[in-house]
Short mmCIF file of C-alpha atoms in Angstrom, two decimals:
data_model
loop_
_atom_site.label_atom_id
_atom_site.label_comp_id
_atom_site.label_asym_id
_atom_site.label_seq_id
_atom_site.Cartn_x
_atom_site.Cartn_y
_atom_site.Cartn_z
CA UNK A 1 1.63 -4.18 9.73
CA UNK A 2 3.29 -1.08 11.08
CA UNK A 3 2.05 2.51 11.15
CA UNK A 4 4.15 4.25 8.57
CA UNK A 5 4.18 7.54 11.26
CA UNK A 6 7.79 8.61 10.49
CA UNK A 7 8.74 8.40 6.53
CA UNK A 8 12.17 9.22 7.12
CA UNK A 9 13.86 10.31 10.34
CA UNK A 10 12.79 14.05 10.70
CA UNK A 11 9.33 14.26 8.17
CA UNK A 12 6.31 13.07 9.34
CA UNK A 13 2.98 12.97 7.27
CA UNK A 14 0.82 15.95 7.24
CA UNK A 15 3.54 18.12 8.45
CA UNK A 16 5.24 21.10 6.17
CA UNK A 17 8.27 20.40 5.27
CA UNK A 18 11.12 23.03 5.61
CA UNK A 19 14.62 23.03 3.56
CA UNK A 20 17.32 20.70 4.58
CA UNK A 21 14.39 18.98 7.25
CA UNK A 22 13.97 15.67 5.85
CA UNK A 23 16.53 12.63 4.52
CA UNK A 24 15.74 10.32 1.65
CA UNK A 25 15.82 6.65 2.23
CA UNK A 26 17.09 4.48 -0.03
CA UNK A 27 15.26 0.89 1.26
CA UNK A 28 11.74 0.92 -0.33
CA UNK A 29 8.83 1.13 1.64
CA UNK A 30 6.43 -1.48 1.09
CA UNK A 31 2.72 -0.74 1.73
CA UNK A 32 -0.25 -2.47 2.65
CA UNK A 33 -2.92 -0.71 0.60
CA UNK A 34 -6.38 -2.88 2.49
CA UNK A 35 -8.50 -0.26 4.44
CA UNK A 36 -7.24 2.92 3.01
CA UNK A 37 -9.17 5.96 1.46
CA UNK A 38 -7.85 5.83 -2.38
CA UNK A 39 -7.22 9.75 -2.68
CA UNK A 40 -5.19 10.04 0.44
CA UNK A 41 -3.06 7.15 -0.05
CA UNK A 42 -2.56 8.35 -3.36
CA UNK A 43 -1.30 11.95 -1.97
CA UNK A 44 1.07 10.76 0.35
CA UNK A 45 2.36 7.95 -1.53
CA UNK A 46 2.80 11.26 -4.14
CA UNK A 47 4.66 13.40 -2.18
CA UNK A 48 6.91 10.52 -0.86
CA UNK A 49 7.81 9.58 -4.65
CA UNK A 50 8.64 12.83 -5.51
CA UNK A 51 11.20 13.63 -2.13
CA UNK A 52 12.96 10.32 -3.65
CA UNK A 53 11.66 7.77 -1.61
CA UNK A 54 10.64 4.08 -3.14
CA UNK A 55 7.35 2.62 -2.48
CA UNK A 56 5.56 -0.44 -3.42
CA UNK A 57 1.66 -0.69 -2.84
CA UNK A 58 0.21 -4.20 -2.02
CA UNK A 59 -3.56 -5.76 -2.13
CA UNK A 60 -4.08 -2.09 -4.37
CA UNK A 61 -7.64 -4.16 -5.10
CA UNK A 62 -8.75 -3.62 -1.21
CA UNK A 63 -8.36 0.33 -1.25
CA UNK A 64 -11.47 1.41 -0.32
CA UNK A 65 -13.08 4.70 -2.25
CA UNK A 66 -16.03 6.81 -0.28
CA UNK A 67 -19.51 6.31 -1.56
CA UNK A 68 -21.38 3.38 -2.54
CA UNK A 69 -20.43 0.65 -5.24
CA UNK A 70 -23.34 2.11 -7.99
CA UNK A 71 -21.91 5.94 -7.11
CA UNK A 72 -18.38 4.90 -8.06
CA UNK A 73 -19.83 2.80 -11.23
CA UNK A 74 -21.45 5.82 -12.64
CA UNK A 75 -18.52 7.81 -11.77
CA UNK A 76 -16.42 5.53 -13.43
CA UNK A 77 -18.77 5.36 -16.28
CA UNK A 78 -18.66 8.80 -16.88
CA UNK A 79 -14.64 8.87 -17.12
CA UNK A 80 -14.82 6.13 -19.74
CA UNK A 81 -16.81 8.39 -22.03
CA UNK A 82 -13.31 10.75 -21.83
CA UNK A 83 -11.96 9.94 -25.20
CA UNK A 84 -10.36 11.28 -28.16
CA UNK A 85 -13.11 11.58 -30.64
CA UNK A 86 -11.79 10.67 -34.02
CA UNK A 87 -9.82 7.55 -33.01
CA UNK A 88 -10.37 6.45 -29.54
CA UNK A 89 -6.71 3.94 -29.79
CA UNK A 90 -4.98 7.41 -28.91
CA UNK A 91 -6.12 7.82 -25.72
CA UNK A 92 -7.11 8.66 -23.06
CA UNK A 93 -6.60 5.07 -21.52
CA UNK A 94 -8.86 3.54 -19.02
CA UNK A 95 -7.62 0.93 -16.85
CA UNK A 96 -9.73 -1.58 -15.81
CA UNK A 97 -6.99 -3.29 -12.61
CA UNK A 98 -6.93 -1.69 -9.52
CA UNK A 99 -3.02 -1.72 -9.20
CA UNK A 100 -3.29 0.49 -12.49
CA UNK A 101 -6.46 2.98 -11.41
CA UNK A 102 -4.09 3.32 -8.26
CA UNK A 103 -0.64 4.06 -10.29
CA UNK A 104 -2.90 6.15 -12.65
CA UNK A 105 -4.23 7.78 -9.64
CA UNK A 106 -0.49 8.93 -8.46
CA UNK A 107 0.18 9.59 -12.09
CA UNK A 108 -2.09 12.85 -12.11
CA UNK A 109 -0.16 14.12 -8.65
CA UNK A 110 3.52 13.77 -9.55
CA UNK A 111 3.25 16.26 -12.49
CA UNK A 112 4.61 13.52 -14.89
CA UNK A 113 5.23 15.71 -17.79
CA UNK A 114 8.71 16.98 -16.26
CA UNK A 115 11.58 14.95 -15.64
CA UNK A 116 11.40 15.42 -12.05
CA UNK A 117 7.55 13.57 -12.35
CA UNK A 118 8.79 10.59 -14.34
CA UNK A 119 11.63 9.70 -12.16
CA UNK A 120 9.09 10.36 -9.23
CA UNK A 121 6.87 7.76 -10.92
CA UNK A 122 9.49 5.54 -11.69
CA UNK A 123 9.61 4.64 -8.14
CA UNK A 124 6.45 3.27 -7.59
CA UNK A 125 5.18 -0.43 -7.93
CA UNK A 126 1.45 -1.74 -7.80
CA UNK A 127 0.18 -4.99 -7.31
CA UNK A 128 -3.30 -6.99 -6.42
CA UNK A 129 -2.85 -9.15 -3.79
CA UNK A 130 0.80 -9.70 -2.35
CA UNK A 131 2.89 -11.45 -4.35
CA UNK A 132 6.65 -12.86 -3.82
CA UNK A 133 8.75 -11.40 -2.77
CA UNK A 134 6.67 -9.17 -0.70
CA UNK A 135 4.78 -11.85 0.89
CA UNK A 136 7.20 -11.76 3.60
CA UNK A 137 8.63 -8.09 3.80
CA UNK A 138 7.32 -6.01 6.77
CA UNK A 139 4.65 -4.00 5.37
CA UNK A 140 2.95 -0.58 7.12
CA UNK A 141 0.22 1.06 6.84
CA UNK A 142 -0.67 5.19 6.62
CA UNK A 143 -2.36 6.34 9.71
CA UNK A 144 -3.65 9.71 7.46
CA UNK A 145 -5.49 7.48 4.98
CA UNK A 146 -7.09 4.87 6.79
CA UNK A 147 -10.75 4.75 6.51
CA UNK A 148 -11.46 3.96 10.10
CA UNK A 149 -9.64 6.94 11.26
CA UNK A 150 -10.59 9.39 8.42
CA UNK A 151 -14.38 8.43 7.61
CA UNK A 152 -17.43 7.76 9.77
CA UNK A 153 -19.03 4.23 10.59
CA UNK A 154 -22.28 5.26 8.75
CA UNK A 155 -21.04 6.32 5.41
CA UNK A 156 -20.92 3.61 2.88
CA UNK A 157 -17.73 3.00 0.73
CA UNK A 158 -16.57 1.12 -2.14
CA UNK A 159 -13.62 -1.80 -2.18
CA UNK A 160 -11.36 -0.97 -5.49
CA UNK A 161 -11.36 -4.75 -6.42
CA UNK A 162 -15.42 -5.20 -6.53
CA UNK A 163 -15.48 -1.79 -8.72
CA UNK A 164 -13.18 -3.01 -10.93
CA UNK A 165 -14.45 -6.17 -11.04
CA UNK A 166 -17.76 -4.78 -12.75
CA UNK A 167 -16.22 -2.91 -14.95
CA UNK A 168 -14.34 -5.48 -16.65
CA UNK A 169 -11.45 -6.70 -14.31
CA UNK A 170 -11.19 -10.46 -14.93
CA UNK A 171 -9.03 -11.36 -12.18
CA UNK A 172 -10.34 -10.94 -8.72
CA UNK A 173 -11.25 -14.37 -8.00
CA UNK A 174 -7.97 -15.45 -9.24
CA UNK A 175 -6.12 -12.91 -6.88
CA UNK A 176 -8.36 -13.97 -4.21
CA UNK A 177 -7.11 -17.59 -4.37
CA UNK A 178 -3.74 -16.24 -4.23
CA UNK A 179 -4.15 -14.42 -1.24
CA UNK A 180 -6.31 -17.23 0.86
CA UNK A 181 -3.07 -19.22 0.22
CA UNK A 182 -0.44 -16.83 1.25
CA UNK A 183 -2.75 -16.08 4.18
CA UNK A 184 -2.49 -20.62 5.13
CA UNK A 185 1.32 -20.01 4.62
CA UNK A 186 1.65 -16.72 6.63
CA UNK A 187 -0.36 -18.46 9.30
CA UNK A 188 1.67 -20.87 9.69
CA UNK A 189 4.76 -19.00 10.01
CA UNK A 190 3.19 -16.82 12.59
CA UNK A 191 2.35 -19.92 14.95
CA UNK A 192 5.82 -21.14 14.53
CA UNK A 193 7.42 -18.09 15.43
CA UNK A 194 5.20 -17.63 18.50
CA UNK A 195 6.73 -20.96 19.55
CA UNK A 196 10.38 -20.08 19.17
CA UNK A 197 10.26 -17.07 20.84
CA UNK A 198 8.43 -19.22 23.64
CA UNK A 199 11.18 -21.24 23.99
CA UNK A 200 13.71 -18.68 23.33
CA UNK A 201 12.06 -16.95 26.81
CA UNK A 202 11.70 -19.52 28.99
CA UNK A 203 15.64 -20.23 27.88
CA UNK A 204 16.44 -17.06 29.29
CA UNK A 205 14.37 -16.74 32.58
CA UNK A 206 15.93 -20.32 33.28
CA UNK A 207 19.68 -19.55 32.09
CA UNK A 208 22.42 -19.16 34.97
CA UNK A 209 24.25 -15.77 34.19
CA UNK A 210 26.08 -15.79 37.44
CA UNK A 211 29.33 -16.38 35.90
CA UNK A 212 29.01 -13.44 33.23
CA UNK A 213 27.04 -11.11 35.21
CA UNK A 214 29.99 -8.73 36.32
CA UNK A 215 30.95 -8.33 32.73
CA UNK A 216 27.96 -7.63 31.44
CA UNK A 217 27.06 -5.28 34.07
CA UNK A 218 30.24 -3.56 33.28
CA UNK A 219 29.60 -3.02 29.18
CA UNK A 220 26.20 -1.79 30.81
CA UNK A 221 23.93 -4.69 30.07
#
């Protein structure tokens, strides 16, 4: 995975942006949601969806939240009390997956009651685990919301996917199956690609570029 430093050629995260100083880009950005802080994913992943960029969040059920597992679950308890009070089928809604808390999450920051929010929103994709295609897209990570840079060793924290789970999700072990075997499939690939680039090296050091050596020299090779 690769630091996602520099969103688009002149805007980097946690700098102000000025008029006229960043570009959108069209490719999407996928994103490898394990070991970040929920809230500051969810505010950059925010402010990317709304300057027109596309993002898809993977493994959304190994965001991690700050505070321990029976903090969250009381927190969470409390939000599922937030209801309408004469028939609860109108809302609010309370979503039980963590690829939904997570979308819900960026929801609340993209001010989706305006035209300019839902199109923002439209943009975004969620998902437990990493499914196909994305299995084997380059995915990056957010150096201003990972939880080893942005909070200390001692303090405990919660994994999305185990809160969930006690609140009602009903597919974590399922997703972790999933993942164990993309993980015997990506390993795989990894060891063979180590080996052709092996080869591919000891090609070149042994390759006699005597004969093409002026002309490369001269197109500056």
């Amino acid at each position: 995975r690769e630091p996602l430093m520099h969103i688009s050629s002149h805007y980097t995260v946690g700098v102000p942006v000025t008029e006229n100083q960043y570009t959108m880009l069209e490719k999407p950005i996928v994103i490898d949601g394990r070991g970040h802080l929920y809230g500051r994913l969810a505010s950059v992943v925010a402010k990317e969806l709304l300057s027109g960029q596309k993002i898809i969040v993977v493994r959304c059920d190994e965001i991690c939240i700050s505070g321990s597992l029976v903090r969250n679950r009381v927190k969470y308890a409390q939000f599922r009390k937030k209801r309408m009070n004469t028939n609860p089928s109108r809302g609010p809604f309370h979503f039980k997956a963590p690829a939904k808390m997570f979308w819900r999450t960026v929801r609340g920051m993209v001010n989706q009651k305006t035209a300019r929010g839902q199109a923002a929103l439209g943009r975004l994709s969620t998902f437990e685990g990493t499914p196909h295609p994305y299995d084997k897209v380059k995915r990056q990570v957010v150096p201003a919301a990972l939880k080893v840079l942005r909070l200390k060793p001692t303090r405990k924290f919660t994994v999305l996917g185990e809160l969930a789970d006690s609140v009602g999700w009903k597919h974590k072990d399922l997703v972790g199956r999933l993942e164990e075997k993309r993980k015997v499939k990506a390993k795989d690939f990894y060891e063979r690609k180590k080996a052709r680039n092996l080869i591919r090296s000891k090609a070149t050091q042994q390759a006699d570029l005597s004969a093409v050596a002026p002309v490369l020299a001269a197109a500056g090779y």
